[in-house]
PDB file of C-alpha atoms and ligand atoms in Angstrom:
ATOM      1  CA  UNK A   1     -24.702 -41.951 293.664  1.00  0.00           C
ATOM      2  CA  UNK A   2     -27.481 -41.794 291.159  1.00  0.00           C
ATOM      3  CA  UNK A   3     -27.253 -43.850 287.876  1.00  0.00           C
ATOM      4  CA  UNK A   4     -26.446 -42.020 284.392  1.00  0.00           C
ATOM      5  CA  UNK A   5     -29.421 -41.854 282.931  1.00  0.00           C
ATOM      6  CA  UNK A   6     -29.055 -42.116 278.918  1.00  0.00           C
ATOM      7  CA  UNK A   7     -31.457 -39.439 276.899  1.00  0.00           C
ATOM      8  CA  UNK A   8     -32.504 -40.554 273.939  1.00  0.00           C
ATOM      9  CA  UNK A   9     -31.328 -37.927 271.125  1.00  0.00           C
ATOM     10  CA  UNK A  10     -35.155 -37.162 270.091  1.00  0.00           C
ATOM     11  CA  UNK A  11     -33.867 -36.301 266.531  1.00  0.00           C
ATOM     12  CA  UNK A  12     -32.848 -40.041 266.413  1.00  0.00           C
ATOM     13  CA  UNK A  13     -29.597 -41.790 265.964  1.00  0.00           C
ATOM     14  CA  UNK A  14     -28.328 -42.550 262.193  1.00  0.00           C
ATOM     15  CA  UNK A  15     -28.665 -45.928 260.895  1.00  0.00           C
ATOM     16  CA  UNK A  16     -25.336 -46.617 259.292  1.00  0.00           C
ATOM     17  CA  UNK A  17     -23.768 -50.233 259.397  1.00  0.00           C
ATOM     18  CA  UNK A  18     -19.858 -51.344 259.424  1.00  0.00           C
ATOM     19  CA  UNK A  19     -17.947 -54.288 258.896  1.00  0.00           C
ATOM     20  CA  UNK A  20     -15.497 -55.910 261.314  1.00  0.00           C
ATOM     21  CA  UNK A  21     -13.706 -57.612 258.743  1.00  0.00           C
ATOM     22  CA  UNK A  22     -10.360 -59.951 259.351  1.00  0.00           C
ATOM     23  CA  UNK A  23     -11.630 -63.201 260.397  1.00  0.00           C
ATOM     24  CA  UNK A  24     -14.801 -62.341 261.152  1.00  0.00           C
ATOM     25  CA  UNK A  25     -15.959 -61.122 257.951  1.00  0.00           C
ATOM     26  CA  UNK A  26     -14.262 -64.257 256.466  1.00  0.00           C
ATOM     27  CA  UNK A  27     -16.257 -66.657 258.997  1.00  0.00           C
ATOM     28  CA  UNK A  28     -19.448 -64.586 258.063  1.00  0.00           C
ATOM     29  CA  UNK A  29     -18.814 -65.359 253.953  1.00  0.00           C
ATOM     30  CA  UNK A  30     -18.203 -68.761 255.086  1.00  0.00           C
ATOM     31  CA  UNK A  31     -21.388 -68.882 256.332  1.00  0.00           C
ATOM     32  CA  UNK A  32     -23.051 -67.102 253.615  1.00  0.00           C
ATOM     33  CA  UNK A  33     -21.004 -67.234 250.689  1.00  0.00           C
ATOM     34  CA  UNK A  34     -24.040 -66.112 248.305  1.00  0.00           C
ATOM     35  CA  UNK A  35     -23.454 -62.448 249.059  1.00  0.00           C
ATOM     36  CA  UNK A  36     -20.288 -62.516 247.589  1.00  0.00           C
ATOM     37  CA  UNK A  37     -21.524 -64.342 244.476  1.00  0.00           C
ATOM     38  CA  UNK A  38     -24.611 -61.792 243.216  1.00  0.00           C
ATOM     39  CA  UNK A  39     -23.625 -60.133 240.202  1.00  0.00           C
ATOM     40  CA  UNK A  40     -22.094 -57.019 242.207  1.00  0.00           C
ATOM     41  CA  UNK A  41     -21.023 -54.073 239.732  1.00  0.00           C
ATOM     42  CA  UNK A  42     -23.604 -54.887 237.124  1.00  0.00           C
ATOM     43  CA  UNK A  43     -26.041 -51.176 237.429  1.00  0.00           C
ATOM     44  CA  UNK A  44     -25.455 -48.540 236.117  1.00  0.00           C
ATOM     45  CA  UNK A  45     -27.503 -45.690 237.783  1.00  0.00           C
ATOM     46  CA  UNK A  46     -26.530 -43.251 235.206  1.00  0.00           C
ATOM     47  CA  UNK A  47     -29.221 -45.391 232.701  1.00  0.00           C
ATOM     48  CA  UNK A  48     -32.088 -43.928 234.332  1.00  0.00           C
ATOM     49  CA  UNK A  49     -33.573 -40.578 235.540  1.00  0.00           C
ATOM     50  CA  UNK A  50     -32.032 -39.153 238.567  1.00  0.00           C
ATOM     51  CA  UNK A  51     -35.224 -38.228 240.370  1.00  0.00           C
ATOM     52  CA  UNK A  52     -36.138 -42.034 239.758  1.00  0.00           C
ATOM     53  CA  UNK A  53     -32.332 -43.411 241.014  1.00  0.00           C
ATOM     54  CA  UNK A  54     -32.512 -41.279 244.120  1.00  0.00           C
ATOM     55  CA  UNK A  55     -35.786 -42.750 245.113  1.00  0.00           C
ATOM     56  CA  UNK A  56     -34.539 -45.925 243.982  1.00  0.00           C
ATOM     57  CA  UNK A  57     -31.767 -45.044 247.028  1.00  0.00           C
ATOM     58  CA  UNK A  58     -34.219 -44.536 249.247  1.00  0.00           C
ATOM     59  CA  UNK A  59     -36.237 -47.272 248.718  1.00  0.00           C
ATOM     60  CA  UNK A  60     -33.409 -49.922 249.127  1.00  0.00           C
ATOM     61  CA  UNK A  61     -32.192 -47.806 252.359  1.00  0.00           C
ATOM     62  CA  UNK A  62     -35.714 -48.411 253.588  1.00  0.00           C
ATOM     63  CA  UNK A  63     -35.622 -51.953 252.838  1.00  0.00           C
ATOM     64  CA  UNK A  64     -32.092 -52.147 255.060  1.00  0.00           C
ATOM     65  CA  UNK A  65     -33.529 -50.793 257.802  1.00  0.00           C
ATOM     66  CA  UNK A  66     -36.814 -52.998 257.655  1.00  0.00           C
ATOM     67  CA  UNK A  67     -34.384 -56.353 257.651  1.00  0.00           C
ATOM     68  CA  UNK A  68     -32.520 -54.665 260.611  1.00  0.00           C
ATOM     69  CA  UNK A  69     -35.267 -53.952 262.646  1.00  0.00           C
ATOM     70  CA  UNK A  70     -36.704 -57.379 261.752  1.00  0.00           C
ATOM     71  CA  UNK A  71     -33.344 -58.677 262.892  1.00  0.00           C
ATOM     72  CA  UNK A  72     -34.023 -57.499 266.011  1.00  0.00           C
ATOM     73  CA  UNK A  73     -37.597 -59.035 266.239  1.00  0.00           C
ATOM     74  CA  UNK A  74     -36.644 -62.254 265.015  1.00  0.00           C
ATOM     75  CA  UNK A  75     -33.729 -62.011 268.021  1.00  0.00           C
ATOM     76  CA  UNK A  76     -36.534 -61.406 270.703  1.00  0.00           C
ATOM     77  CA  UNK A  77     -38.937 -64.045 269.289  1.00  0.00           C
ATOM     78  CA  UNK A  78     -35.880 -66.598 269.998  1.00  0.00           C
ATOM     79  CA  UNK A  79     -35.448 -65.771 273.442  1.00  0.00           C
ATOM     80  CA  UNK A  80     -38.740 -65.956 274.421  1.00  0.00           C
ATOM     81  CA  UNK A  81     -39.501 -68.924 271.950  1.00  0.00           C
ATOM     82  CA  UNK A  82     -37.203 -70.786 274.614  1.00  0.00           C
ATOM     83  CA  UNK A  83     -38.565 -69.235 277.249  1.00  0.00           C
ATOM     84  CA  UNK A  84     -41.560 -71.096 276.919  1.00  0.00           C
ATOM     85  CA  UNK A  85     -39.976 -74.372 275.733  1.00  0.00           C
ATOM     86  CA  UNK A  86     -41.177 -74.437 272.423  1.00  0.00           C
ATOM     87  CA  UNK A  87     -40.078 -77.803 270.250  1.00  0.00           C
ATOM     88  CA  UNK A  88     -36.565 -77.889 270.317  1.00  0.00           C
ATOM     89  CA  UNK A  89     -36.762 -78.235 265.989  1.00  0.00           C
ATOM     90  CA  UNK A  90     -38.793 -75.672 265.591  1.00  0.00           C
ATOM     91  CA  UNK A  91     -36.585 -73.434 267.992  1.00  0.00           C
ATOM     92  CA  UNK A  92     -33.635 -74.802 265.992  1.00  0.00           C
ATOM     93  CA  UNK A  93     -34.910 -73.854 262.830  1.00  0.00           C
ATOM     94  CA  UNK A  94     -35.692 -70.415 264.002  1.00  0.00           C
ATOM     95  CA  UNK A  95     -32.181 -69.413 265.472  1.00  0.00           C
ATOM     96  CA  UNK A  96     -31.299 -69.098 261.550  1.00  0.00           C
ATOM     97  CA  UNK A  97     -32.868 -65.790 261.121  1.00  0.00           C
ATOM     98  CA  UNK A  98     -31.676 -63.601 262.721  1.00  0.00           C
ATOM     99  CA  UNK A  99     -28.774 -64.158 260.786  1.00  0.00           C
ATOM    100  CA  UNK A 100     -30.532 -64.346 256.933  1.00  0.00           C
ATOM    101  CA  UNK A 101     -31.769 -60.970 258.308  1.00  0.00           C
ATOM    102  CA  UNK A 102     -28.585 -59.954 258.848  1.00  0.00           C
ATOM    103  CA  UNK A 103     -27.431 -61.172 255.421  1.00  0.00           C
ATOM    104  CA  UNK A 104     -30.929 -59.079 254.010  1.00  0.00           C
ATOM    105  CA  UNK A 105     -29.632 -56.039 255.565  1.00  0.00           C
ATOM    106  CA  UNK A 106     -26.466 -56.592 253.969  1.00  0.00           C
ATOM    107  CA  UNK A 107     -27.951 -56.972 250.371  1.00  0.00           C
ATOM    108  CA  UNK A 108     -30.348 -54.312 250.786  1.00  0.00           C
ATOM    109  CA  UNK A 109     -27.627 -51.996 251.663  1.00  0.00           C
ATOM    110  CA  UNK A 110     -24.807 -52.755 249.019  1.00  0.00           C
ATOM    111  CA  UNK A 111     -27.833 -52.430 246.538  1.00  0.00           C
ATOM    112  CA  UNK A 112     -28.113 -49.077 247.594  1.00  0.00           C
ATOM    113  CA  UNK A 113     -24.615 -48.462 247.411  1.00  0.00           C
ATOM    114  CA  UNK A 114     -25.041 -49.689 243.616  1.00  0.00           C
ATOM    115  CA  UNK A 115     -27.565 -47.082 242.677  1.00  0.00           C
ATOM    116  CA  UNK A 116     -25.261 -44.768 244.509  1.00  0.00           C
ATOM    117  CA  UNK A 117     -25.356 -44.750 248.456  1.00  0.00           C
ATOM    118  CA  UNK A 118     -27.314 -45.124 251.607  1.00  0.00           C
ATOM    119  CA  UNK A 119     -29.970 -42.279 252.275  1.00  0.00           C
ATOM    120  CA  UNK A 120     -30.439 -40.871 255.804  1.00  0.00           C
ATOM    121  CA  UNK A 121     -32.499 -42.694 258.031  1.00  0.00           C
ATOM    122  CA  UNK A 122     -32.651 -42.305 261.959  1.00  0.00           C
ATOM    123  CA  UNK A 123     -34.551 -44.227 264.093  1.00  0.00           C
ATOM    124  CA  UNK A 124     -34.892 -44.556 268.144  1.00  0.00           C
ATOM    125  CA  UNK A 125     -33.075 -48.136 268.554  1.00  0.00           C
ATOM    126  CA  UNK A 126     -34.911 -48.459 272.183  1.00  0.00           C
ATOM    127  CA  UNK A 127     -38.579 -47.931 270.149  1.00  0.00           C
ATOM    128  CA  UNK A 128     -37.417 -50.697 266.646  1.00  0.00           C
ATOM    129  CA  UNK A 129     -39.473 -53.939 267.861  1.00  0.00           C
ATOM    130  CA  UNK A 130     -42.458 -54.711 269.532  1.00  0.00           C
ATOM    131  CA  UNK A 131     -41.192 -55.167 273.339  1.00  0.00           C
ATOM    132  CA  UNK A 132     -42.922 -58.503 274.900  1.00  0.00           C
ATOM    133  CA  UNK A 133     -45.467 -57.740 277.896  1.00  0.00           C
ATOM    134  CA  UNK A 134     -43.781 -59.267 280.772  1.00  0.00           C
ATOM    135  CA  UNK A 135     -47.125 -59.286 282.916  1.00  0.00           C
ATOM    136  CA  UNK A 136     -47.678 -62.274 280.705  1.00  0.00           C
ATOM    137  CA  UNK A 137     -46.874 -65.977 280.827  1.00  0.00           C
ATOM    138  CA  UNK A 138     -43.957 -66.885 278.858  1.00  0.00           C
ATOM    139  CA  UNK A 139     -46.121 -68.909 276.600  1.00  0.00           C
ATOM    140  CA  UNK A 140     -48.807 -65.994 275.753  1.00  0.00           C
ATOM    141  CA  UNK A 141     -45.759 -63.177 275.756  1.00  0.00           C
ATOM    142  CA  UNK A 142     -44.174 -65.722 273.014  1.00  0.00           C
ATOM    143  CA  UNK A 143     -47.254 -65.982 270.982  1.00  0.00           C
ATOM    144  CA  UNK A 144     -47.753 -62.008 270.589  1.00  0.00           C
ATOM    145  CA  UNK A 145     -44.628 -61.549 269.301  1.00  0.00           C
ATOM    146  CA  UNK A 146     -45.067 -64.676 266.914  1.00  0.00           C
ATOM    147  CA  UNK A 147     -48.778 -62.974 266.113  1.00  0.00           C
ATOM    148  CA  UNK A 148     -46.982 -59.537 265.422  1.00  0.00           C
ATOM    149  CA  UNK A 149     -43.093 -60.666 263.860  1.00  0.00           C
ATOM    150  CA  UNK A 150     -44.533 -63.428 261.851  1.00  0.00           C
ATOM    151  CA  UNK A 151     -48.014 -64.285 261.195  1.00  0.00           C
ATOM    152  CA  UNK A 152     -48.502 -60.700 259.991  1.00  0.00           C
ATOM    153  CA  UNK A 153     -44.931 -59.241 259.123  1.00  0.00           C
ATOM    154  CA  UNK A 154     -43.087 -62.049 257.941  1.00  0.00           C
ATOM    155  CA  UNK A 155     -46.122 -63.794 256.470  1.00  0.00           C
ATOM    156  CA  UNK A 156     -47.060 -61.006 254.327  1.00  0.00           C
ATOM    157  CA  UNK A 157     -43.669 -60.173 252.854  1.00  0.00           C
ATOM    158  CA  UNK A 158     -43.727 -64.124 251.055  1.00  0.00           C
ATOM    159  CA  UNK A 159     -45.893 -62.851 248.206  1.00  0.00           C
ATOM    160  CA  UNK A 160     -44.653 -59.429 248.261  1.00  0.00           C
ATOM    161  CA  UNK A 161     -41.330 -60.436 247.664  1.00  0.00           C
ATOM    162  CA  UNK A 162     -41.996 -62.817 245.165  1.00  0.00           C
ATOM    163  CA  UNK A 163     -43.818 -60.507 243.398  1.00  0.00           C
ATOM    164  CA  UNK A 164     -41.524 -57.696 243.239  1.00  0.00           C
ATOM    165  CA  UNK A 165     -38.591 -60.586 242.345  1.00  0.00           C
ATOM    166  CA  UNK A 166     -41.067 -61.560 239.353  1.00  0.00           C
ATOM    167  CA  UNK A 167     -41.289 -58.014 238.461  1.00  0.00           C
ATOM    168  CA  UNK A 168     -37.547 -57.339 238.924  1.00  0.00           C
ATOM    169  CA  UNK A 169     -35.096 -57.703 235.104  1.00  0.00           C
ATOM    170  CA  UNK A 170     -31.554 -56.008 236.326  1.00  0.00           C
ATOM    171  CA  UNK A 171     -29.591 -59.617 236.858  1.00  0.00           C
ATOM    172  CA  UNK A 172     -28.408 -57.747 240.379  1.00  0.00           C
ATOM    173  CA  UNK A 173     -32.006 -56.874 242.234  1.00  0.00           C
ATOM    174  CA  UNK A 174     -33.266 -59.787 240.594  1.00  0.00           C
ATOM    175  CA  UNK A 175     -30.227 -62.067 242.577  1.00  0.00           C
ATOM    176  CA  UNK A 176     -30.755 -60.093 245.662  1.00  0.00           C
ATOM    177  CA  UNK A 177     -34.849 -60.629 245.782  1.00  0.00           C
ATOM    178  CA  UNK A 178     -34.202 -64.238 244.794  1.00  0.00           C
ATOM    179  CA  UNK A 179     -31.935 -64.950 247.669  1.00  0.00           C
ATOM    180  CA  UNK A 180     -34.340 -62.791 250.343  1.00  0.00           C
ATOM    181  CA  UNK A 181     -37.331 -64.928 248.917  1.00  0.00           C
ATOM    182  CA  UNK A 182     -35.448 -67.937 249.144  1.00  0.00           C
ATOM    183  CA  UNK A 183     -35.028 -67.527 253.126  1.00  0.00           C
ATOM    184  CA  UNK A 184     -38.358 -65.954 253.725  1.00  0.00           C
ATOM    185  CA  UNK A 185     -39.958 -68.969 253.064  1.00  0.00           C
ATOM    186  CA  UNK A 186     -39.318 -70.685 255.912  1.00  0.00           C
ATOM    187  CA  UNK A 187     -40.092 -67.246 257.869  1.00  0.00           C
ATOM    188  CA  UNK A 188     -43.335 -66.953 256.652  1.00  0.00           C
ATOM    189  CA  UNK A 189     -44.805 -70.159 257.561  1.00  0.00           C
ATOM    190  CA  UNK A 190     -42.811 -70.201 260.622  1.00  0.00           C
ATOM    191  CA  UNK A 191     -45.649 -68.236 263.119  1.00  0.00           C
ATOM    192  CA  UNK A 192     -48.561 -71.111 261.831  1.00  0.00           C
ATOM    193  CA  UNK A 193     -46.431 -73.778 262.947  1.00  0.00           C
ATOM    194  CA  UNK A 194     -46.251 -72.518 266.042  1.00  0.00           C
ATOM    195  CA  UNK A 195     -49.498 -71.132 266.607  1.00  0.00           C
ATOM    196  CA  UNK A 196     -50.700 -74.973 265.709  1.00  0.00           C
ATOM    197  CA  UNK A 197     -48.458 -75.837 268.177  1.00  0.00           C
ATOM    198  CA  UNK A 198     -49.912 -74.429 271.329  1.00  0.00           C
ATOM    199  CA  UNK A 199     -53.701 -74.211 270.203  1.00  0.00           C
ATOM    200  CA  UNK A 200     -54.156 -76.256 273.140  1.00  0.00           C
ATOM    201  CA  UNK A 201     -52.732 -74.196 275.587  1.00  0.00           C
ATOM    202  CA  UNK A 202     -54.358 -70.810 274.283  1.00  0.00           C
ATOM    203  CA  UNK A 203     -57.341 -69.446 276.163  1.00  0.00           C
ATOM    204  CA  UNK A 204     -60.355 -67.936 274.426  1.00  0.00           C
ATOM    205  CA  UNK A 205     -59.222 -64.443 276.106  1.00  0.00           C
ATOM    206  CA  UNK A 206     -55.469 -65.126 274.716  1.00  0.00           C
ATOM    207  CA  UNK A 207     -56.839 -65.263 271.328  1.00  0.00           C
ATOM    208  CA  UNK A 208     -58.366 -62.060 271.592  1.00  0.00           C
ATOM    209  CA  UNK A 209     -55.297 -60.380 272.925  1.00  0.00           C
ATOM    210  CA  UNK A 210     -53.508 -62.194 269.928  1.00  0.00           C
ATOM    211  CA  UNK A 211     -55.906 -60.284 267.889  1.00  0.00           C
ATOM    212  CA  UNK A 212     -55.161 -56.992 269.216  1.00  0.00           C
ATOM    213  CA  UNK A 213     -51.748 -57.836 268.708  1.00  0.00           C
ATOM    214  CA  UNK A 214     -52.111 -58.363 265.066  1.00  0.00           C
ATOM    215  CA  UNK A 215     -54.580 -55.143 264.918  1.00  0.00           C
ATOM    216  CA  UNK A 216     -51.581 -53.352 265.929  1.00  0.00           C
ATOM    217  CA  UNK A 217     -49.265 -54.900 262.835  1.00  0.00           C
ATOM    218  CA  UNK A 218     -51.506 -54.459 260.063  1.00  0.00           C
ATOM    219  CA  UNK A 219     -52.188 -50.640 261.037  1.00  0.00           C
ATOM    220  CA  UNK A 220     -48.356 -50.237 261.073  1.00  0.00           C
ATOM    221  CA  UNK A 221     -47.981 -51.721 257.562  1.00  0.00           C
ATOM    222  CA  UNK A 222     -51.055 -49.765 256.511  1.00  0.00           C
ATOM    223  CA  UNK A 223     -49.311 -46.857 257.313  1.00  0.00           C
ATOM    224  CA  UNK A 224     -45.913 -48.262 254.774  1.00  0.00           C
ATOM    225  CA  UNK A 225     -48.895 -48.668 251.681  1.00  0.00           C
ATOM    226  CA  UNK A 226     -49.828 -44.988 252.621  1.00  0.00           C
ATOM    227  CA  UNK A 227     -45.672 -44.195 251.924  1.00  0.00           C
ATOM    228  CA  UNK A 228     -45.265 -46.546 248.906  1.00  0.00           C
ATOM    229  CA  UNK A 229     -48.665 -44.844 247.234  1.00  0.00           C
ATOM    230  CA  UNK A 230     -46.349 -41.324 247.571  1.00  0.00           C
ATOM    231  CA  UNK A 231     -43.564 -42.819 245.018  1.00  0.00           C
ATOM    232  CA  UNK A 232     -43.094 -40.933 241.934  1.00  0.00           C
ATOM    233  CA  UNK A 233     -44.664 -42.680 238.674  1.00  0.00           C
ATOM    234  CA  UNK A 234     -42.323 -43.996 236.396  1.00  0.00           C
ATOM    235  CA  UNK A 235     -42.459 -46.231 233.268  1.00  0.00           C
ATOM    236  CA  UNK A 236     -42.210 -50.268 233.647  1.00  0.00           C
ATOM    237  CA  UNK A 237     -39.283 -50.722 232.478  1.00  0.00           C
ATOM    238  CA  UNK A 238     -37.425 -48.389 234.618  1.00  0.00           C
ATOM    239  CA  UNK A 239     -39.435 -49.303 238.154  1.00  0.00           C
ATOM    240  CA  UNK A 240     -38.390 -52.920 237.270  1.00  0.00           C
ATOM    241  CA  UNK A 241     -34.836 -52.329 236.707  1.00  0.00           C
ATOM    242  CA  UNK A 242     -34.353 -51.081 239.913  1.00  0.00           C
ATOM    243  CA  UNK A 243     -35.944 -53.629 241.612  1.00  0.00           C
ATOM    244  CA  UNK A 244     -39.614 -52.389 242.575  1.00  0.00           C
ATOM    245  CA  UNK A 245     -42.607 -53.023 241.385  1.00  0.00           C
ATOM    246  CA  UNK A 246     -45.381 -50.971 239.984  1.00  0.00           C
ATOM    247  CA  UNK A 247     -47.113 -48.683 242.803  1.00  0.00           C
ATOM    248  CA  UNK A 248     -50.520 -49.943 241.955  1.00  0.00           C
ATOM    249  CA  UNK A 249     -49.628 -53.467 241.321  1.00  0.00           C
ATOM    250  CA  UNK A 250     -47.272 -53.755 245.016  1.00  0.00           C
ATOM    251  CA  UNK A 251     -50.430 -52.533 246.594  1.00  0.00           C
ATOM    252  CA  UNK A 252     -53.337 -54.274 244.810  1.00  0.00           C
ATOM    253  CA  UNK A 253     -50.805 -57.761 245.894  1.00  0.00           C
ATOM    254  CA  UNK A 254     -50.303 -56.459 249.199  1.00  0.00           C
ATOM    255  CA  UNK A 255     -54.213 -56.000 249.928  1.00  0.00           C
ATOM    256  CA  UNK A 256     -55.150 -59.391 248.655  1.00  0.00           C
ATOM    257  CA  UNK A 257     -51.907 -60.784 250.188  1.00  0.00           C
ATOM    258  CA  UNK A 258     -53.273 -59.197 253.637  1.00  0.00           C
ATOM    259  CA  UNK A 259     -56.467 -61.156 253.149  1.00  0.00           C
ATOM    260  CA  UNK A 260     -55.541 -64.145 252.171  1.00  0.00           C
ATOM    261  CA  UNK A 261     -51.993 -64.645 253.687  1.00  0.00           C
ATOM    262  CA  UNK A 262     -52.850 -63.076 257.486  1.00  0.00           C
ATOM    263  CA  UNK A 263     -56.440 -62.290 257.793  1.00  0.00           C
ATOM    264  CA  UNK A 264     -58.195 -65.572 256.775  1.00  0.00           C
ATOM    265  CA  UNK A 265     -55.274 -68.067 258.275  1.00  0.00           C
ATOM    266  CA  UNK A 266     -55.705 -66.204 261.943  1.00  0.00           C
ATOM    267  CA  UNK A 267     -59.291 -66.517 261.934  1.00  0.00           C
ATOM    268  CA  UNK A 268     -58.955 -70.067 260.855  1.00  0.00           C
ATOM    269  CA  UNK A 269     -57.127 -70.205 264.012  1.00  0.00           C
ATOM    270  CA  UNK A 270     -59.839 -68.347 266.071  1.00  0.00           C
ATOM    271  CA  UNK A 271     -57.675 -65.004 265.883  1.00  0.00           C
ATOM    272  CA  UNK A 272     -60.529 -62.226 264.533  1.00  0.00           C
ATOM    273  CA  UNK A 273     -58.784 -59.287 263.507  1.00  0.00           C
ATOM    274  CA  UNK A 274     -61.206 -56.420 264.368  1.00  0.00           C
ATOM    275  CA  UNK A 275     -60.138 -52.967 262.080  1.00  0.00           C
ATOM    276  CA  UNK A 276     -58.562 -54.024 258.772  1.00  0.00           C
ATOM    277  CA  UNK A 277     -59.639 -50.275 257.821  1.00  0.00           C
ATOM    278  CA  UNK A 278     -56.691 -48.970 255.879  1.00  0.00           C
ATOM    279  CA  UNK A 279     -57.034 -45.034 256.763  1.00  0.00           C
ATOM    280  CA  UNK A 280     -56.790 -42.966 252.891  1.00  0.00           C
ATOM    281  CA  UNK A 281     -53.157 -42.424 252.162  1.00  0.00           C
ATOM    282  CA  UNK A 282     -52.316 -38.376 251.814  1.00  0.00           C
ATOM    283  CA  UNK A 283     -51.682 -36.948 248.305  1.00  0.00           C
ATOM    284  CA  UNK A 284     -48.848 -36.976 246.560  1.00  0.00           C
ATOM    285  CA  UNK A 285     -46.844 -34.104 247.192  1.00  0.00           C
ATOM    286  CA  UNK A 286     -45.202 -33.588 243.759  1.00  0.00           C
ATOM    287  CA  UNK A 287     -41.265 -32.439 244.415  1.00  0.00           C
TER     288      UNK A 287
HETATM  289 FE1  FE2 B 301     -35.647 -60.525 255.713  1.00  0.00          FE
HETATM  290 FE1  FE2 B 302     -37.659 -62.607 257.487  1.00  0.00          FE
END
């Protein structure tokens, strides 16, 4: 008899999160007991405009589903960071995040729930991560996902973080960004360490894969700027409160972030990124 074969729903499945609870929620606040402890209850979203709160919602859904999906990458990059015997330390530091993503998609989420729920998202959970090319040795399959979760992704979202936590004055996104900054750090310097790590064992040829790889990241974060230059404009004041920053300012960061956080450290490592051609973003469709 002939397998079940599972079709993916094309109109995607809804990204909606529960909790356990019992002891397992109580083990999970024992191990992070700073989500408990940001100043929960402290927004009101009927202070601001509604068209601004709802995109607000979205925004902070969006951010949710980012940490999940980089839950999921960080996950792989474990597994196949053992696979090819990396340093046992720097293995050991890395087995932490998977869970601060966890705890990001948690904070990201209950913000939302602040400003006054979730929006709809749905996603193809068989298409959320770069999936490792298993014609490759375990070393070179490791270092494309390092190239592509962390020396772009992770390495990038440092400064953007820490700028939008600089911009951010509500106590409450200003906790929540402060704790996700807090744990980046490690994240974002995480993909040099190990890409200093095995410079001797990478091949001219491996390098320019790696490049490919990393070709592939920055178009897909290209393609965020292109969303985040749709956001409605809003006064300071209001943008900051609930915990963004200003549409010109996130991007202006995140193009000399690109440069100077991703771009110049690979090719210091003999990873030349070919296209960093950002294609024009669409106009704003005013709603
Ligand atoms: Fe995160
Ligand atoms: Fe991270």
């Amino acid at each position: 008899m002939n397998e079940p074969v599972v079709v993916p729903d094309p109109a995607g499945v809804l990204f909606e999160l529960e909790m356990l609870g019992g002891s397992w929620e109580r083990r999970y606040r024992k191990l992070r007991p700073e989500v408990e402890d940001m100043p929960w209850g402290t927004l009101d979203p009927r202070e601001h405009p509604e068209h601004l709160v709802l995109a607000a919602r979205k925004s902070w859904t969006g951010a949710a589903f980012q940490e999940h999906r980089t839950g999921a990458a960080c996950a792989e990059t474990l597994r196949r960071l053992i696979e090819c015997r990396a340093p046992l330390d720097l293995v050991a530091v890395a087995s932490r995040f998977p869970l601060d993503e966890m705890v990001h998609v948690e904070l990201c989420a209950r913000m939302a729930m602040e400003l006054g729920g979730g929006t709809e998202i749905r996603h193809d959970p068989d298409a959320m991560i770069l999936e490792p090319r298993l014609d490759r040795s375990p070393l070179q399959r490791c270092a494309e996902l390092v190239v592509f979760n962390f020396c772009v992704g992770e390495a990038l979202s440092i400064p953007m973080l820490h700028g939008t936590w600089q911009a951010s004055v509500h106590p409450l996104p200003r906790a929540i960004l402060g704790r996700i900054v807090k744990d980046e750090a490690a994240h974002g310097i995480f993909g040099w360490a190990f890409l200093d790590w095995a410079a001797d064992q990478l091949t001219e040829g491996d390098r320019a894969r790696l490049a490919d790889v990393a070709d592939q990241a920055i178009s897909a974060i290209h393609e965020l700027w292109a969303d985040i230059a749709r956001r409605p404009p809003a006064r300071d004041s209001t943008v900051h409160a609930l915990g963004w920053m200003q549409t010109e300012a996130y991007l202006a960061l995140a193009r000399r972030s690109m440069r100077t956080k991703v771009i110049e450290p690979l090719a210091k490592r003999g990873i030349h990124v070919r296209s960093t051609e950002e294609r024009p973003a669409p106009p704003r469709v005013e709603r």
